[in-house]
Amino acid sequence: MPADYKSWPKFLSAIQRPDAKQVREIYMNPEAAKATASSGFANGTMFVMENYAALETTDGKLATDDKGKLIKADLLRVFVMGKNAGWGQDVPEALRNGNWVYASYLGDGRSKGPEDTATCRTCHLPLANKDFVHRYDEHFASRK
Ligand code: HEC
């Protein structure tokens, strides 16, 4: 877990996931910030995604602020993905996501989350043509 990730540039902010009852913040390291849509992300790239519970009202509905956005409550998980030369080659070929490796932490940022990283790989695998990054197009569109 990179200790200083909160000082990194934002990849995307306040991602609304009412389906998962969550709000997410994604940070990228300075290496990732150098990428362009055509170059893609170089080795040394790292992303950190904070998954916050969306605040619920007492009747179990999702609360929203005056702009209609979900409101962050507890930090549930911190997901990390990074790529580098030779990384991720020890996993079965069918689950390999190029050179990316994945990790999940609890909200304290230290204890490992319960997720099996095979589930991360399975869900990011279809994004192979976007370097396994789900919000690739949205991110580069947001930089303009
Ligand atoms: C069910 C599908 C699914 C699973 C499982 C999953 N992800 Fe993702 N991931 C997504 C989606 C979709 C996004 C885009 C942000 C959003 O909509 O929440 C994303 C975004 C990310 C990002 C930000 C970069 C990007 O791709 O846009 C990181 C980092 C990340 N996931 C790490 C993980 C880790 C670590 C795990 C396993 C512990 C994991 N993910 C499991 C679907 C998944």
Coordinates of N, CA and C and ligand atoms in Angstrom, one line a residue:
M1 N 0.9 -1.2 0.0 CA 0.0 0.0 0.0 C 0.9 1.2 0.0
P2 N 0.8 2.1 -1.0 CA 1.6 3.3 -1.1 C 1.1 4.3 0.0
A3 N 2.0 4.7 0.9 CA 1.6 5.5 2.1 C 1.1 6.9 1.7
D4 N 1.6 7.4 0.6 CA 1.4 8.8 0.3 C 0.3 9.0 -0.8
Y5 N -0.5 8.0 -1.1 CA -1.3 8.0 -2.3 C -2.3 9.2 -2.3
K6 N -2.7 9.7 -1.1 CA -3.6 10.8 -1.0 C -3.1 12.1 -1.6
S7 N -1.7 12.1 -1.7 CA -1.1 13.3 -2.3 C -1.0 13.2 -3.9
W8 N -1.4 12.0 -4.4 CA -1.3 11.8 -5.8 C -2.4 12.5 -6.6
P9 N -2.2 12.7 -7.9 CA -3.3 13.2 -8.7 C -4.5 12.3 -8.7
K10 N -5.6 12.9 -8.9 CA -6.9 12.1 -9.0 C -7.0 11.6 -10.4
F11 N -7.4 10.3 -10.5 CA -7.6 9.7 -11.8 C -9.1 10.0 -12.2
L12 N -10.0 9.8 -11.2 CA -11.4 10.2 -11.3 C -11.9 10.4 -9.9
S13 N -12.9 11.3 -9.8 CA -13.3 11.6 -8.4 C -14.8 11.4 -8.3
A14 N -15.2 11.0 -7.0 CA -16.7 10.8 -6.7 C -17.4 10.0 -7.7
I15 N -16.9 8.8 -8.0 CA -17.6 7.9 -8.9 C -18.9 7.4 -8.2
Q16 N -20.0 7.6 -8.9 CA -21.3 7.2 -8.3 C -21.6 5.8 -8.7
R17 N -21.7 4.9 -7.6 CA -22.1 3.5 -7.8 C -23.3 3.2 -7.0
P18 N -24.5 3.7 -7.3 CA -25.6 3.4 -6.5 C -26.0 1.9 -6.6
D19 N -25.6 1.2 -7.7 CA -25.8 -0.2 -7.7 C -25.1 -0.9 -6.6
A20 N -23.9 -0.5 -6.3 CA -23.1 -1.1 -5.3 C -23.2 -0.4 -3.9
K21 N -24.1 0.7 -3.9 CA -24.2 1.5 -2.7 C -22.9 2.1 -2.3
Q22 N -22.1 2.6 -3.2 CA -20.8 3.1 -3.0 C -20.5 4.3 -3.7
V23 N -19.5 5.1 -3.2 CA -18.9 6.2 -3.9 C -17.4 5.9 -3.9
R24 N -16.7 6.1 -5.1 CA -15.3 5.7 -5.2 C -14.4 6.9 -5.6
E25 N -13.2 6.9 -5.1 CA -12.2 7.9 -5.4 C -11.0 7.2 -6.0
I26 N -10.6 7.5 -7.2 CA -9.4 6.8 -7.7 C -8.2 7.8 -7.9
Y27 N -7.1 7.4 -7.3 CA -5.8 8.2 -7.4 C -4.9 7.4 -8.3
M28 N -4.0 8.2 -9.0 CA -2.9 7.6 -9.8 C -1.6 8.1 -9.4
N29 N -0.5 7.3 -9.5 CA 0.8 7.9 -9.1 C 1.3 8.8 -10.2
P30 N 2.3 9.6 -9.9 CA 2.8 10.5 -10.9 C 3.2 9.9 -12.2
E31 N 3.7 8.6 -12.2 CA 4.0 7.9 -13.4 C 2.8 7.8 -14.3
A32 N 1.7 7.4 -13.7 CA 0.4 7.2 -14.5 C 0.0 8.6 -15.1
A33 N 0.2 9.6 -14.3 CA -0.2 11.0 -14.8 C 0.5 11.4 -16.1
K34 N 1.6 10.7 -16.4 CA 2.3 11.1 -17.6 C 1.7 10.4 -18.9
A35 N 0.8 9.4 -18.6 CA 0.3 8.6 -19.8 C -0.6 9.5 -20.6
T36 N -0.7 9.1 -21.9 CA -1.7 9.6 -22.8 C -2.6 8.5 -23.3
A37 N -3.7 8.8 -23.9 CA -4.7 7.8 -24.3 C -4.0 6.9 -25.3
S38 N -3.1 7.4 -26.1 CA -2.5 6.6 -27.2 C -1.3 5.8 -26.6
S39 N -0.6 6.4 -25.7 CA 0.6 5.7 -25.1 C 0.2 4.6 -24.2
G40 N -0.9 4.8 -23.4 CA -1.3 3.9 -22.4 C -0.4 4.1 -21.2
F41 N -0.6 3.2 -20.2 CA 0.1 3.3 -18.9 C 1.4 2.5 -18.9
A42 N 2.5 3.2 -18.5 CA 3.8 2.6 -18.5 C 4.0 1.7 -17.3
N43 N 5.0 0.9 -17.4 CA 5.5 0.1 -16.2 C 5.8 1.1 -15.1
G44 N 5.4 0.8 -13.9 CA 5.6 1.7 -12.8 C 4.3 2.4 -12.4
T45 N 3.3 2.2 -13.2 CA 2.0 2.8 -12.9 C 1.3 2.2 -11.7
M46 N 0.6 3.0 -10.9 CA -0.1 2.4 -9.8 C -1.4 3.2 -9.6
F47 N -2.5 2.5 -9.4 CA -3.8 3.2 -9.0 C -4.2 2.7 -7.7
V48 N -4.8 3.6 -6.9 CA -5.4 3.3 -5.6 C -6.9 3.8 -5.7
M49 N -7.8 2.9 -5.4 CA -9.2 3.2 -5.5 C -9.8 3.0 -4.1
E50 N -10.4 4.1 -3.5 CA -11.1 4.1 -2.2 C -12.6 3.8 -2.5
N51 N -13.1 2.7 -1.9 CA -14.5 2.4 -2.0 C -15.2 2.8 -0.7
Y52 N -16.0 3.8 -0.8 CA -16.8 4.3 0.4 C -18.2 3.8 0.3
A53 N -18.7 3.4 1.5 CA -20.2 3.1 1.5 C -20.9 4.4 1.2
A54 N -22.0 4.4 0.5 CA -22.8 5.6 0.3 C -23.7 5.7 1.6
L55 N -23.9 6.9 2.0 CA -24.7 7.1 3.2 C -26.2 6.7 2.9
E56 N -26.8 6.0 3.9 CA -28.2 5.6 3.7 C -29.0 6.4 4.7
T57 N -30.2 6.7 4.3 CA -31.2 7.4 5.3 C -31.8 6.3 6.2
T58 N -32.5 6.7 7.2 CA -33.0 5.8 8.2 C -34.0 4.8 7.5
D59 N -34.6 5.2 6.4 CA -35.5 4.3 5.7 C -34.8 3.4 4.7
G60 N -33.4 3.4 4.7 CA -32.7 2.5 3.9 C -32.5 3.0 2.4
K61 N -32.9 4.3 2.1 CA -32.6 4.8 0.8 C -31.2 5.4 0.8
L62 N -30.7 5.7 -0.4 CA -29.4 6.3 -0.5 C -29.6 7.8 -0.4
A63 N -28.8 8.4 0.5 CA -28.9 9.9 0.7 C -28.2 10.6 -0.4
T64 N -28.6 11.8 -0.7 CA -27.9 12.6 -1.7 C -27.8 14.0 -1.2
D65 N -26.7 14.7 -1.8 CA -26.5 16.1 -1.4 C -27.3 17.0 -2.3
D66 N -27.1 18.3 -2.1 CA -28.0 19.3 -2.9 C -27.7 19.2 -4.4
K67 N -26.6 18.5 -4.8 CA -26.4 18.4 -6.2 C -26.8 17.0 -6.7
G68 N -27.5 16.2 -5.8 CA -28.0 14.9 -6.2 C -26.9 13.8 -6.2
K69 N -25.8 14.1 -5.6 CA -24.7 13.2 -5.5 C -24.8 12.3 -4.2
L70 N -24.3 11.1 -4.3 CA -24.3 10.2 -3.1 C -23.3 10.8 -2.1
I71 N -23.5 10.5 -0.9 CA -22.6 11.1 0.2 C -21.8 10.0 0.8
K72 N -20.5 10.3 0.9 CA -19.6 9.2 1.4 C -19.8 9.0 2.9
A73 N -19.8 7.7 3.3 CA -19.8 7.3 4.7 C -18.5 6.5 4.9
D74 N -18.6 5.4 5.5 CA -17.3 4.7 5.9 C -16.5 4.2 4.7
L75 N -15.2 4.3 4.9 CA -14.3 3.7 3.9 C -14.3 2.2 4.1
L76 N -14.8 1.5 3.1 CA -14.9 0.0 3.2 C -13.6 -0.7 2.8
R77 N -13.1 -0.3 1.7 CA -12.0 -1.0 1.1 C -11.1 0.0 0.3
V78 N -9.8 -0.4 0.2 CA -8.9 0.4 -0.6 C -8.3 -0.7 -1.6
F79 N -8.6 -0.5 -2.9 CA -8.1 -1.4 -3.9 C -6.9 -0.8 -4.6
V80 N -5.9 -1.6 -4.8 CA -4.7 -1.2 -5.4 C -4.4 -2.0 -6.7
M81 N -4.0 -1.4 -7.8 CA -3.5 -2.2 -8.9 C -2.3 -1.5 -9.4
G82 N -1.2 -2.3 -9.7 CA 0.0 -1.7 -10.2 C 0.6 -2.6 -11.3
K83 N 1.4 -2.0 -12.2 CA 2.0 -2.8 -13.2 C 3.5 -2.5 -13.3
N84 N 4.3 -3.6 -13.5 CA 5.7 -3.4 -13.7 C 6.3 -4.6 -14.5
A85 N 7.5 -4.4 -15.0 CA 8.1 -5.5 -15.8 C 8.2 -6.8 -15.0
G86 N 7.7 -7.8 -15.6 CA 7.7 -9.1 -14.9 C 6.7 -9.4 -13.9
W87 N 5.9 -8.4 -13.5 CA 4.8 -8.6 -12.5 C 3.7 -9.4 -13.1
G88 N 3.0 -10.2 -12.2 CA 1.8 -10.8 -12.6 C 2.0 -12.1 -13.5
Q89 N 3.2 -12.5 -13.6 CA 3.4 -13.7 -14.5 C 3.3 -15.0 -13.8
D90 N 3.1 -15.0 -12.5 CA 3.0 -16.2 -11.7 C 1.6 -16.7 -11.6
V91 N 0.6 -16.0 -12.2 CA -0.8 -16.4 -12.1 C -1.1 -17.2 -13.3
P92 N -2.1 -18.1 -13.2 CA -2.5 -18.9 -14.4 C -2.7 -18.0 -15.6
E93 N -2.4 -18.5 -16.8 CA -2.4 -17.7 -18.0 C -3.8 -17.1 -18.2
A94 N -4.8 -17.9 -18.0 CA -6.2 -17.5 -18.2 C -6.6 -16.3 -17.4
L95 N -5.9 -16.1 -16.3 CA -6.2 -15.0 -15.4 C -5.2 -13.8 -15.5
R96 N -4.2 -14.0 -16.3 CA -3.2 -13.0 -16.4 C -3.7 -11.7 -17.0
N97 N -3.4 -10.5 -16.4 CA -3.8 -9.2 -16.8 C -2.6 -8.5 -17.2
G98 N -1.9 -8.9 -18.3 CA -0.6 -8.3 -18.7 C 0.3 -8.3 -17.5
N99 N 0.9 -7.2 -17.1 CA 1.8 -7.1 -16.0 C 1.2 -6.5 -14.7
W100 N -0.2 -6.5 -14.7 CA -0.9 -5.9 -13.5 C -0.9 -6.9 -12.4
V101 N -0.8 -6.4 -11.2 CA -1.1 -7.1 -9.9 C -2.1 -6.3 -9.1
Y102 N -2.9 -7.0 -8.3 CA -4.0 -6.5 -7.6 C -3.9 -6.7 -6.1
A103 N -4.4 -5.8 -5.3 CA -4.5 -6.1 -3.8 C -5.7 -5.3 -3.2
S104 N -6.2 -5.9 -2.2 CA -7.3 -5.3 -1.5 C -7.0 -5.1 0.0
Y105 N -7.3 -3.9 0.5 CA -7.1 -3.6 1.9 C -8.4 -3.1 2.6
L106 N -8.5 -3.3 3.9 CA -9.6 -2.8 4.6 C -9.5 -1.2 4.7
G107 N -10.5 -0.6 5.3 CA -10.5 0.8 5.4 C -9.3 1.4 6.2
D108 N -8.7 0.6 7.0 CA -7.6 1.1 7.8 C -6.3 1.2 6.9
G109 N -6.4 0.7 5.7 CA -5.3 0.8 4.8 C -4.1 -0.1 5.1
R110 N -4.3 -1.0 6.1 CA -3.2 -1.9 6.4 C -3.6 -3.3 6.3
S111 N -4.7 -3.7 6.9 CA -5.1 -5.1 6.9 C -5.6 -5.5 5.5
K112 N -5.2 -6.7 5.1 CA -5.6 -7.2 3.8 C -7.1 -7.4 3.8
G113 N -7.8 -7.1 2.7 CA -9.2 -7.3 2.5 C -9.4 -8.8 2.2
P114 N -10.7 -9.3 2.3 CA -10.9 -10.7 2.1 C -11.0 -11.1 0.7
E115 N -11.1 -10.2 -0.3 CA -11.3 -10.5 -1.7 C -10.1 -11.4 -2.2
D116 N -10.5 -12.4 -3.0 CA -9.6 -13.2 -3.7 C -9.2 -12.4 -5.0
T117 N -7.9 -12.2 -5.2 CA -7.5 -11.3 -6.3 C -7.8 -12.0 -7.7
A118 N -8.2 -13.2 -7.7 CA -8.7 -13.8 -8.9 C -10.0 -13.1 -9.4
T119 N -10.8 -12.7 -8.4 CA -12.0 -12.0 -8.8 C -11.7 -10.6 -9.4
C120 N -10.6 -10.0 -8.9 CA -10.2 -8.7 -9.6 C -9.8 -9.0 -11.0
R121 N -9.0 -10.0 -11.2 CA -8.5 -10.3 -12.5 C -9.6 -10.7 -13.5
T122 N -10.6 -11.5 -13.0 CA -11.6 -11.9 -13.9 C -12.4 -10.7 -14.4
C123 N -12.7 -9.7 -13.5 CA -13.5 -8.6 -13.9 C -12.8 -7.6 -14.7
H124 N -11.5 -7.5 -14.5 CA -10.7 -6.5 -15.3 C -10.2 -7.1 -16.6
L125 N -10.2 -8.4 -16.7 CA -9.7 -9.1 -17.9 C -10.3 -8.7 -19.2
P126 N -11.7 -8.5 -19.3 CA -12.3 -8.1 -20.6 C -11.8 -6.7 -21.1
L127 N -11.1 -5.9 -20.2 CA -10.7 -4.6 -20.6 C -9.3 -4.7 -21.2
A128 N -8.9 -5.8 -21.7 CA -7.5 -6.0 -22.2 C -7.1 -4.9 -23.2
N129 N -8.1 -4.5 -24.1 CA -7.7 -3.5 -25.1 C -7.7 -2.1 -24.5
K130 N -8.0 -1.9 -23.2 CA -7.8 -0.6 -22.5 C -6.8 -0.8 -21.4
D131 N -5.9 -1.7 -21.6 CA -4.8 -1.9 -20.6 C -5.4 -2.4 -19.2
F132 N -6.6 -3.1 -19.3 CA -7.3 -3.6 -18.1 C -7.8 -2.6 -17.1
V133 N -7.9 -1.3 -17.6 CA -8.3 -0.2 -16.8 C -9.8 0.1 -17.2
H134 N -10.7 -0.1 -16.2 CA -12.1 0.1 -16.6 C -12.5 1.5 -17.0
R135 N -12.0 2.5 -16.3 CA -12.4 3.9 -16.7 C -11.4 4.6 -17.5
Y136 N -10.7 3.8 -18.4 CA -9.7 4.4 -19.3 C -10.2 5.5 -20.1
D137 N -11.2 5.3 -20.9 CA -11.7 6.3 -21.8 C -12.3 7.5 -21.0
E138 N -13.0 7.2 -20.0 CA -13.5 8.3 -19.2 C -12.4 9.2 -18.6
H139 N -11.4 8.6 -18.1 CA -10.2 9.3 -17.5 C -9.6 10.3 -18.6
F140 N -9.3 9.7 -19.8 CA -8.6 10.6 -20.7 C -9.6 11.7 -21.3
A141 N -10.9 11.4 -21.3 CA -11.8 12.4 -21.7 C -11.9 13.5 -20.7
S142 N -11.7 13.1 -19.4 CA -11.8 14.1 -18.3 C -10.6 15.0 -18.3
R143 N -9.5 14.6 -18.9 CA -8.3 15.5 -18.9 C -8.4 16.6 -19.8
K144 N -9.3 16.5 -20.8 CA -9.3 17.6 -21.8 C -9.9 18.9 -21.3
Ligands
HEC1 C1 -17.3 -7.0 -10.7 C2 -16.2 -6.4 -11.4 C3 -15.0 -5.9 -10.7 C4 -14.3 -6.6 -9.7 C5 -14.5 -7.9 -9.1 C6 -13.1 -5.7 -9.4 N1 -13.2 -4.6 -10.2 FE1 -11.8 -3.0 -10.1 N2 -13.1 -1.9 -11.2 C7 -14.3 -2.3 -11.8 C8 -14.9 -1.2 -12.4 C9 -16.3 -1.2 -13.1 C10 -14.1 -0.1 -12.2 C11 -14.4 1.4 -12.6 C12 -14.8 2.2 -11.3 C13 -16.2 1.9 -10.9 O1 -17.1 1.9 -11.7 O2 -16.4 1.6 -9.7 C14 -12.9 -0.6 -11.5 C15 -11.8 0.2 -11.2 C16 -10.7 -0.3 -10.5 C17 -9.6 0.5 -10.3 C18 -9.3 1.9 -10.8 C19 -8.7 1.9 -12.3 C20 -9.8 1.4 -13.3 O3 -9.7 0.2 -13.7 O4 -10.6 2.3 -13.7 C21 -8.8 -0.2 -9.5 C22 -7.4 0.2 -8.9 C23 -9.4 -1.5 -9.2 N3 -10.6 -1.5 -9.9 C24 -8.9 -2.5 -8.5 C25 -9.5 -3.7 -8.2 C26 -9.1 -4.7 -7.3 C27 -7.8 -4.6 -6.5 C28 -10.0 -5.7 -7.3 C29 -10.1 -6.9 -6.5 C30 -9.8 -6.8 -5.0 C31 -11.1 -5.3 -8.2 N4 -10.7 -4.1 -8.8 C32 -12.2 -6.0 -8.5 C33 -14.8 -3.6 -11.7 C34 -14.3 -4.6 -10.9

